[in-house]
XYZ file of C-alpha atoms in Angstrom:
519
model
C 343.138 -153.611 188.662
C 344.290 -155.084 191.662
C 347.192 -153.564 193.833
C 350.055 -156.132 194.755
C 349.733 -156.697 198.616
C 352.167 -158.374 200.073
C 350.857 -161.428 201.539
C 351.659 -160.460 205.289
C 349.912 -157.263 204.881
C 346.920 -159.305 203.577
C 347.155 -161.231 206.976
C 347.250 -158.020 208.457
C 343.979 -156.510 206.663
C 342.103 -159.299 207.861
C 343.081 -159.200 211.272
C 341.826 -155.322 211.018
C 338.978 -156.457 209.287
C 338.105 -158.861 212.505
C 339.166 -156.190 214.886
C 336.250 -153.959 213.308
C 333.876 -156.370 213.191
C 334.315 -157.007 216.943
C 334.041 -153.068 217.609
C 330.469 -153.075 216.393
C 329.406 -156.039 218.037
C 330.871 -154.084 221.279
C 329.542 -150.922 220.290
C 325.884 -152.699 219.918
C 326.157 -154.820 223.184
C 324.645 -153.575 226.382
C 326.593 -151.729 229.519
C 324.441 -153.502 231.872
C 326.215 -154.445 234.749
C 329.449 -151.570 233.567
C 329.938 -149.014 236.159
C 330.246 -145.419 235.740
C 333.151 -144.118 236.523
C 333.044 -140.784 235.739
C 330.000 -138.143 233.975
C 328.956 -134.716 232.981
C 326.501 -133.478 230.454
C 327.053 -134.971 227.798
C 330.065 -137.282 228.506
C 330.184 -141.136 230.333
C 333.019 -142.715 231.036
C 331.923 -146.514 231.720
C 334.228 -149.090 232.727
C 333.063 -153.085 232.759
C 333.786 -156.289 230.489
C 333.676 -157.777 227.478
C 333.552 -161.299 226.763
C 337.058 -162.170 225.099
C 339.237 -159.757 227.452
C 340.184 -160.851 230.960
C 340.421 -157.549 232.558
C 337.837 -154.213 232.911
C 337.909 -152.219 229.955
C 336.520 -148.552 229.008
C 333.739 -147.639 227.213
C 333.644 -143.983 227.163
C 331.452 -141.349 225.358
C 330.448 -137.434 224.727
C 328.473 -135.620 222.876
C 330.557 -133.046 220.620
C 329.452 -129.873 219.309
C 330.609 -130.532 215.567
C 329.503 -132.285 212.329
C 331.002 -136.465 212.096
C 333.662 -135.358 209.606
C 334.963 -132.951 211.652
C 334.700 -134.904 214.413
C 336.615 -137.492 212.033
C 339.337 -135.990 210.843
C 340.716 -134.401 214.436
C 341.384 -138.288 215.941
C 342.134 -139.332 212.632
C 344.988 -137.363 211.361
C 347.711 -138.634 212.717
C 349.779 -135.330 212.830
C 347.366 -133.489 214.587
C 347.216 -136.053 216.774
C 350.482 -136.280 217.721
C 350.675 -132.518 217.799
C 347.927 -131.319 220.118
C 346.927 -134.642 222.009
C 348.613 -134.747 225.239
C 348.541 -138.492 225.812
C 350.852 -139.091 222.433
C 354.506 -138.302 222.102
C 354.444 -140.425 218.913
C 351.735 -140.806 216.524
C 352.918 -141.699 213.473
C 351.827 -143.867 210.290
C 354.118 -146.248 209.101
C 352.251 -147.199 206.343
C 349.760 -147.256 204.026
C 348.540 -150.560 202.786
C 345.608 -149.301 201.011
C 343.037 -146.538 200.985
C 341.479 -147.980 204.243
C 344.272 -149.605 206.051
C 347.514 -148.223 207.667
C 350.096 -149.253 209.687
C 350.708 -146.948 212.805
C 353.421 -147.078 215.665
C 352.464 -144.970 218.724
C 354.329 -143.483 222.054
C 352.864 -142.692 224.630
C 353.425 -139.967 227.312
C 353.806 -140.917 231.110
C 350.055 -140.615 232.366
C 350.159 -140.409 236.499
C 351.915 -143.473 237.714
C 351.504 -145.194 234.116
C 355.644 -144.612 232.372
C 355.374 -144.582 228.835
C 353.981 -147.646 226.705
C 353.919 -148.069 223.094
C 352.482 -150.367 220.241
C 352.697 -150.930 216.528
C 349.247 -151.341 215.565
C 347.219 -151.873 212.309
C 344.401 -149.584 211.535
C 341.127 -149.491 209.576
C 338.103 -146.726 209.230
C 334.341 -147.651 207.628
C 331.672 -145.208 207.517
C 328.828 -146.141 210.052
C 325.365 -146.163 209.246
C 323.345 -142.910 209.624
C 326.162 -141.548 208.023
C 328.767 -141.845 210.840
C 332.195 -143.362 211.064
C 333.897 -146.142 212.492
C 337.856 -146.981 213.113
C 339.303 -149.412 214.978
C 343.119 -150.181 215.928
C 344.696 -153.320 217.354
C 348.315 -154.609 218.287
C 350.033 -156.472 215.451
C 353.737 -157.784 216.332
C 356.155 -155.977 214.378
C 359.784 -155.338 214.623
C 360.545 -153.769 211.606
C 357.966 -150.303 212.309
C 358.780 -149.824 215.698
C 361.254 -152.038 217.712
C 361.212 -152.156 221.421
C 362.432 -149.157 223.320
C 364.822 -148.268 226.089
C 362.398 -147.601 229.248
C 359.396 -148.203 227.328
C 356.745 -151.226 227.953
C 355.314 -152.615 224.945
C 351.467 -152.658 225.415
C 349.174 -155.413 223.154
C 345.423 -153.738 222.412
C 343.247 -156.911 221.541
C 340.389 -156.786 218.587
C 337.685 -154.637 219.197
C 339.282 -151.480 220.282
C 338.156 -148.023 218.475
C 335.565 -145.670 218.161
C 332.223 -145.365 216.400
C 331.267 -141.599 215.817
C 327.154 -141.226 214.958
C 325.458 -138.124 213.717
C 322.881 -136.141 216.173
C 321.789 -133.535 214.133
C 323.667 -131.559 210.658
C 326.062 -129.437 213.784
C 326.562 -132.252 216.568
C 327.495 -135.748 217.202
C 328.071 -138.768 219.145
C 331.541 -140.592 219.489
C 331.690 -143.601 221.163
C 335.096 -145.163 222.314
C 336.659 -148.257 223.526
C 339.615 -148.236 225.445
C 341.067 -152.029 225.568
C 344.641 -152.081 225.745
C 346.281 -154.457 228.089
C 349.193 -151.696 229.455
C 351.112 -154.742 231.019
C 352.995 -154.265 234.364
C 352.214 -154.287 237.569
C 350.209 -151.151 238.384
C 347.339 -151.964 241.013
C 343.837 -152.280 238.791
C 342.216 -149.652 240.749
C 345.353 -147.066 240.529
C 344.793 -147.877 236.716
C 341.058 -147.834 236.755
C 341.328 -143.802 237.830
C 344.166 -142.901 235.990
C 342.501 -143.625 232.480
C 339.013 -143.034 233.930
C 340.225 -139.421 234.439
C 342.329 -139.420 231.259
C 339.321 -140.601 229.087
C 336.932 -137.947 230.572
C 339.706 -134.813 230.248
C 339.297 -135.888 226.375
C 335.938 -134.983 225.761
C 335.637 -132.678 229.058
C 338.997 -130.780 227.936
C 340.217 -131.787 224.837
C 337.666 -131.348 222.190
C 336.526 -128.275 223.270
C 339.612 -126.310 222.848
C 340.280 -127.912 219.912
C 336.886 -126.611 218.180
C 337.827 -123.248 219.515
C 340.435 -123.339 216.956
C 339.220 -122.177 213.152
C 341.132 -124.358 211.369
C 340.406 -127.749 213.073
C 336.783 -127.000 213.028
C 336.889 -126.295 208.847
C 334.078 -128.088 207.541
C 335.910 -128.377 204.083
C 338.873 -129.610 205.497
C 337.294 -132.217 206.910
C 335.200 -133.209 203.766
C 338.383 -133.139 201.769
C 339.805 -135.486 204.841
C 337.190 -137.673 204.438
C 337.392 -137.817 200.323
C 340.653 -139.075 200.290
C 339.998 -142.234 202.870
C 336.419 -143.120 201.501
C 336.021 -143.630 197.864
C 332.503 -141.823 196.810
C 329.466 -144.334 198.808
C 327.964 -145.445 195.606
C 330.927 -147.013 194.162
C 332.218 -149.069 197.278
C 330.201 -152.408 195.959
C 332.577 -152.417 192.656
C 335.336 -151.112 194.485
C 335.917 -154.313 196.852
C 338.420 -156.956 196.349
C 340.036 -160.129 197.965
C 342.496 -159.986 199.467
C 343.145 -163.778 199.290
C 345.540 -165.576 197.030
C 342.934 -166.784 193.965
C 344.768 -169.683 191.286
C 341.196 -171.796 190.080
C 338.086 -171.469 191.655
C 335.552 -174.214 193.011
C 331.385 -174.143 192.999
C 330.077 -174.940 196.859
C 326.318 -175.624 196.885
C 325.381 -173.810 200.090
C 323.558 -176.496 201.537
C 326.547 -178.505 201.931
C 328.339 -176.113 204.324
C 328.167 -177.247 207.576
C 327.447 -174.049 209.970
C 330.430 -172.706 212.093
C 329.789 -169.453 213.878
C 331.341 -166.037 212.819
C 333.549 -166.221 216.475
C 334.790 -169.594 215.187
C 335.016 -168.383 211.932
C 337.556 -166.240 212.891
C 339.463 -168.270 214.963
C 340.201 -170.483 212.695
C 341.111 -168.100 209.824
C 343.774 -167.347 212.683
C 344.858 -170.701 213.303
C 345.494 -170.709 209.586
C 347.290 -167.625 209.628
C 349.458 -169.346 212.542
C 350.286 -172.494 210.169
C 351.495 -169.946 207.822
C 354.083 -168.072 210.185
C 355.093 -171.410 211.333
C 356.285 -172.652 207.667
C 357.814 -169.434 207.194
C 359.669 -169.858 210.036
C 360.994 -173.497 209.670
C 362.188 -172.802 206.402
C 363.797 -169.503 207.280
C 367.596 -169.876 208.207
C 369.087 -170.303 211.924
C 371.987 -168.222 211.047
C 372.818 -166.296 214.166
C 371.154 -168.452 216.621
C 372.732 -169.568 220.040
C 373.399 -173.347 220.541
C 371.710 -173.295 223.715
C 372.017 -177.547 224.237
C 373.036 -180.269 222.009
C 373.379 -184.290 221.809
C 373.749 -186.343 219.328
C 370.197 -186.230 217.219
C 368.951 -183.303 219.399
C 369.584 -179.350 219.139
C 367.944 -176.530 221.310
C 368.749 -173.329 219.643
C 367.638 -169.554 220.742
C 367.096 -166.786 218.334
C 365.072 -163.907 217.261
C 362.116 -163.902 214.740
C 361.106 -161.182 212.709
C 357.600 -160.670 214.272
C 358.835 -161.386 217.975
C 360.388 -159.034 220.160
C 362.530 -161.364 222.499
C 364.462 -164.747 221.941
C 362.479 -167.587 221.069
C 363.350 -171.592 220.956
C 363.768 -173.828 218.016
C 364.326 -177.225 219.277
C 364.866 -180.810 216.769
C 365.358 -184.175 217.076
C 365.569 -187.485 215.571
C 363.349 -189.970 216.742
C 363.074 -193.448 216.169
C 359.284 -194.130 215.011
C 357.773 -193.018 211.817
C 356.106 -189.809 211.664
C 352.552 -191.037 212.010
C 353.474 -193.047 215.380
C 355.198 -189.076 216.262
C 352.579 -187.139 215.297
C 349.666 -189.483 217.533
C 352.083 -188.637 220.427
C 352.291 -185.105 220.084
C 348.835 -184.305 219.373
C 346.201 -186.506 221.522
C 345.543 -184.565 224.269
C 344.650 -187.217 226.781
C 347.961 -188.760 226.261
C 349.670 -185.345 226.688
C 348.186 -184.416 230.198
C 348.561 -187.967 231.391
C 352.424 -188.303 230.316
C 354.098 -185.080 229.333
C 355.355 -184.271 232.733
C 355.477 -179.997 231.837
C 350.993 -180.122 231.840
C 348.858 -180.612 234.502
C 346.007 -180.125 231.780
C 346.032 -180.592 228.520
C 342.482 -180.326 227.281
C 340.114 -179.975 223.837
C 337.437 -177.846 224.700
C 335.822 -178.022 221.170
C 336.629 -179.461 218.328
C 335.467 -176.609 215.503
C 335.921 -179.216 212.679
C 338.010 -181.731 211.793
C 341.676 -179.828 211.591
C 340.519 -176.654 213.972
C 339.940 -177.051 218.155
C 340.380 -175.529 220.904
C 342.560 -176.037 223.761
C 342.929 -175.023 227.650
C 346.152 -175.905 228.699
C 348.056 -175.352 232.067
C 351.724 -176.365 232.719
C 352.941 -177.595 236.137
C 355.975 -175.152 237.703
C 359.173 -175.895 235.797
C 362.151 -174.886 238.178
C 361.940 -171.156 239.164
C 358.710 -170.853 236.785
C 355.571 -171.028 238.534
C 352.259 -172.245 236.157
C 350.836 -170.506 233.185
C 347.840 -171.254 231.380
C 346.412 -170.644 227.944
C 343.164 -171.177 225.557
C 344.161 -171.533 222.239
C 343.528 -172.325 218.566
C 345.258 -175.669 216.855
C 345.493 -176.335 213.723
C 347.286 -179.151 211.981
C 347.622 -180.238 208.288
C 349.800 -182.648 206.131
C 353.448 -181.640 205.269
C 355.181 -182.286 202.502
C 357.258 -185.675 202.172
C 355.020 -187.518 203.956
C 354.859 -185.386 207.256
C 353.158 -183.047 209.241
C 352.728 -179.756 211.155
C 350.774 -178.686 213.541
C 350.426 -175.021 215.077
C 348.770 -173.416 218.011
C 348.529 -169.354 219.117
C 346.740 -168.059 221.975
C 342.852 -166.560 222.040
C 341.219 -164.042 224.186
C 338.707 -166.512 226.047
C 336.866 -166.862 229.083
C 334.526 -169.401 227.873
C 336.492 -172.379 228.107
C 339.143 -170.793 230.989
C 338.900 -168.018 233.142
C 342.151 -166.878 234.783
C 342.726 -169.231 237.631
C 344.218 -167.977 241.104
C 347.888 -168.060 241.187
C 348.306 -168.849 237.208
C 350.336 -166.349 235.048
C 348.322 -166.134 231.763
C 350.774 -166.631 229.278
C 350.711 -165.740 225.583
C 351.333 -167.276 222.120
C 351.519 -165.339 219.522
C 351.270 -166.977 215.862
C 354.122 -169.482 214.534
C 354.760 -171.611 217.447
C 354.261 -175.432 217.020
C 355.903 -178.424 215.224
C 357.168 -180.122 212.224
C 357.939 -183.590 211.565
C 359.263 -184.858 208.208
C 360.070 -188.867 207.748
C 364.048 -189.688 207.324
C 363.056 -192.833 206.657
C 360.568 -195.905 207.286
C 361.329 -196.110 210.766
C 362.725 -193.072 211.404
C 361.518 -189.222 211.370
C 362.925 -185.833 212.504
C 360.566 -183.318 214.434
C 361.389 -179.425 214.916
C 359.406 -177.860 217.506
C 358.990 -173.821 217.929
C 358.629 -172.755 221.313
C 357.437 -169.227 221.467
C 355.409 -168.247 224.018
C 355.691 -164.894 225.801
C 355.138 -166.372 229.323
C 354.928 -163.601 231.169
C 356.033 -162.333 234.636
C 359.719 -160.826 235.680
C 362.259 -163.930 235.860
C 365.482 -162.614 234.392
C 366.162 -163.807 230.732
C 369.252 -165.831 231.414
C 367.456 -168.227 233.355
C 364.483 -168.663 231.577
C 366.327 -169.060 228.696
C 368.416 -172.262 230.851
C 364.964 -173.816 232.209
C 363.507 -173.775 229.079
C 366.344 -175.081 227.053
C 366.996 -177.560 229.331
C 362.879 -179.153 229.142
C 363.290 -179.029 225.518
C 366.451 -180.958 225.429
C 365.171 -183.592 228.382
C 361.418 -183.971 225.837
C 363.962 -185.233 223.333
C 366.810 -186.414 224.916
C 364.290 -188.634 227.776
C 360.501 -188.266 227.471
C 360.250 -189.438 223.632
C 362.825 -192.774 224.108
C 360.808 -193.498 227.328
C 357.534 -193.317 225.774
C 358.335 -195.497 222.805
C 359.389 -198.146 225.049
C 355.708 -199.122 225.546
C 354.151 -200.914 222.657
C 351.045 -199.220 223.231
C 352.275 -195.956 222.495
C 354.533 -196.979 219.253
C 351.509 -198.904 217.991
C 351.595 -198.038 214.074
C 347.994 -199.460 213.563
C 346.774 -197.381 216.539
C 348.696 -193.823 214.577
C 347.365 -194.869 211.805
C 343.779 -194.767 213.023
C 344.536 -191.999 214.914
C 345.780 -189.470 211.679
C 343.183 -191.088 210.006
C 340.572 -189.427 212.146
C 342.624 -186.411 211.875
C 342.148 -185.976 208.414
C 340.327 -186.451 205.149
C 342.030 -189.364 202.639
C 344.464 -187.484 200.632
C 343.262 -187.936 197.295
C 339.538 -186.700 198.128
C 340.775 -183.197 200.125
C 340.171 -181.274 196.963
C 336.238 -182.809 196.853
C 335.693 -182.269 200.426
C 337.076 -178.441 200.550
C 334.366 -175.675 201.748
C 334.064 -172.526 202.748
C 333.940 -171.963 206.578
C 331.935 -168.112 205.314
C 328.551 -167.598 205.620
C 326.638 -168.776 202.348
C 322.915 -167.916 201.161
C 323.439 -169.317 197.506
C 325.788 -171.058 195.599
C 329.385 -169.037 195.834
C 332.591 -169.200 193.602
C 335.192 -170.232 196.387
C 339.433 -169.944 195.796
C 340.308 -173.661 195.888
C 343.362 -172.977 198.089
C 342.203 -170.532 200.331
C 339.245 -173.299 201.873
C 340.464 -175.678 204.274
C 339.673 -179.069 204.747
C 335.982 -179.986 206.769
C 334.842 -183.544 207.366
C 332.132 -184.646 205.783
């Protein structure tokens, strides 16, 4: 009874599913310390921050003078949207998934000194207790619902971003909204501050109001029937959900035995996992129409498009003369990496989540006419098949473990960078490397594209033959301690597989969909 869902839009769901679940945390935390930036009866427009976003966001709110499902259906429907609000000149869903998730790409007007921006985003509604309603929206990277435009600056909204609409009484409400799109460019923070200050307070100050003067949007059974066809009835939602994960045999976890990881972590790492995914996809997928960008004998640095990414992205291999475990050690200790990979000034694991899932603050020293960008990120890293690995690692919204530093671009990886290394023989291995990283800033393409291909050709073509000229680093005993660490003994992964979820009692688990947690 199942609908087929494709198992990118599953990806998708979740991410949605995360998104909302960060909305009501947000929606519950406290504006202490926020400032007001604009109020009337009725309305606050609030502007302060939240912990996994670098910049000020909005928190803005009014009192309306209609019932929740009216309230509902008028910033739900996306043709009425599009129609009658002002900030939109397209609003459109691209598609839907299932009853509660949709895939929208939106336009927006110019707004004061802001030119247009626009966003493919995936969207999901609950109802809220006290019988409200809840929907949140965030940026998913998608080529194939809305490619970039002519004059138009792609915008990223993180997780969390939405609105939460509460009932006051049976002919008013409350709606709640969080504005916490990162517009990009290079507008000053207080210019931007005022623009969407005012823009956010002409919604419930302007907008609504002459909306609800209108008969038809204000149709109470309009708006029940709106509601009817995104909710199925309340008391059947319990039988009514359904994974979304791939299920093939199941496994029995005694609860006890699951260590505890924390719903933030949680999450991270079901999008590290996500990231190992995109990167197999994309090692396996075909370089035809690719640029040779550099080439030597053993070593190629090509540039190309991916489906999910909107510019030109690097897939560099070589052949290197050490097995894959002696590789692999080099690659991925982090102490080695800052101390000898001449591109980081700090390479660092701020917190190893459990045995195959950390976190890392990284900063890169200026490379040619690229000054230094930081990250935090996820890694993940799991055994390939033949005898190899892979490792992957996207970027996180974080300012626990590094705030943006003074003259450091923030850069940005979104998921399917990383590596691969498969053995060619005893001695001998091949490692492809995915460089994808939006990093940010206004150098022309042409010569990032040069300084980029050319420190992806030297990490093959120099850094690897000089590092495995010391014994110490092509120490085979020393890998193998070192992957050993790094993961459980092959044969006793499918024992040691739990559930990273929250457990009360014992739960039926899908074998493949758990990964691997040391003892």
């Amino acid at each position: 009874s199942i609908p087929a869902i494709s198992p990118e839009n599953q990806r998708l769901m979740r991410k949605a599913n995360e998104s909302f679940k960060v909305l009501v945390e947000n929606f519950e935390r406290s504006t202490d310390g926020w400032t007001m930036k604009k109020s009337a009866e009725g309305i606050k427009v609030l502007c302060g921050k939240l912990p996994s976003i670098q910049y000020r966001v909005f928190r803005a709110s009014g009192i309306i003078n209609a019932p929740c499902e009216v309230v509902f259906r008028l910033v739900m429907d996306a043709d009425f949207t599009e129609k009658n609000n002002a900030n939109y000149k397209f609003f459109q869903v691209k598609e839907s998934i299932v009853q509660s998730h949709e895939i929208l790409y939106i336009q927006t007007n110019p707004l004061g000194p802001i030119s247009p921006r626009d966003q493919v985003q995936i969207r999901t509604w609950k109802r809220f207790k006290g019988g409200g309603f809840a929907a949140t929206a965030c940026s998913i990277e998608s080529n194939k619902y809305g490619k970039p435009r002519s004059g138009i600056v792609r915008a990223h909204t993180p997780l969390g971003g939405g609105f939460v609409i509460v009932p006051l009484d049976e002919k008013r409400c409350q709606m709640t909204n969080f504005m916490v799109a990162d517009i990009k460019g290079w507008i000053p923070r207080s210019v931007l501050e005022m623009t969407l200050g005012n823009a956010l307070f002409k919604f419930y100050d302007e907008s609504f109001p002459s909306w609800l003067k209108v008969p038809e949007y204000r149709d109470a059974e309009k708006a029940k029937k709106f509601v009817s066809l995104r909710f199925a009835p309340p008391n059947s939602e319990a039988k009514e959900k359904v994974t979304v994960a791939p299920v093939s045999s199941t496994t029995v976890i005694p609860a006890k035995s699951i260590p505890a990881i924390s719903p933030e972590n949680q999450r991270l790492m079901r999008k590290a996992n996500e990231s190992f995914k995109v990167l197999v996809e994309n090692f396996e997928r075909s370089t035809d129409g690719w640029t040779m960008k550099k080439s030597a004998e053993g070593i190629k640095v090509l540039c190309g498009k991916l489906p999910s990414i909107q510019y030109r992205v690097f897939r560099a291999s070589g052949i290197i003369n050490a097995p894959c475990e002696v590789v692999f050690r080099l690659v991925m200790d982090a102490d080695f990496t800052e101390k000898n990979n001449a591109n980081y000034k700090f390479f660092q694991v701020k917190e190893s989540i459990v045995q195959s899932h950390e976190i890392l603050y990284i900063q890169t020293n200026p490379l040619g006419p690229i000054s230094p960008r930081d990250q935090v990120q996820i890694r993940t890293w799991k055994r390939f098949k033949g005898g190899g690995f892979a490792a992957t690692a996207c970027s996180i919204e974080s300012n626990k473990y590094g705030k943006p530093r003074s003259g450091i671009v923030r850069a940005h990886t979104p998921l399917g960078g990383g590596f691969v290394i498969v053995p060619l023989d005893e001695k001998r291995c091949q490692m492809t490397n995915f460089m994808v990283a939006d990093i940010k800033g206004w150098i022309p393409r042409s010569v990032l594209e040069m300084t980029l291909g050319n420190a992806l050709f030297k990490f093959y073509d120099e850094s690897f033959p000089s590092w495995l000229k010391v014994p110490e680093y092509r120490d085979a005993e020393k890998a193998k301690k070192f992957v050993s660490l790094r993961f459980a003994p092959p044969n006793s992964e499918a024992k040691e597989k739990v559930t990273v979820a929250p457990v009360s009692s014992t739960t039926v688990i899908p074998a493949k969909s758990i990964p691997a947690i040391s003892p």
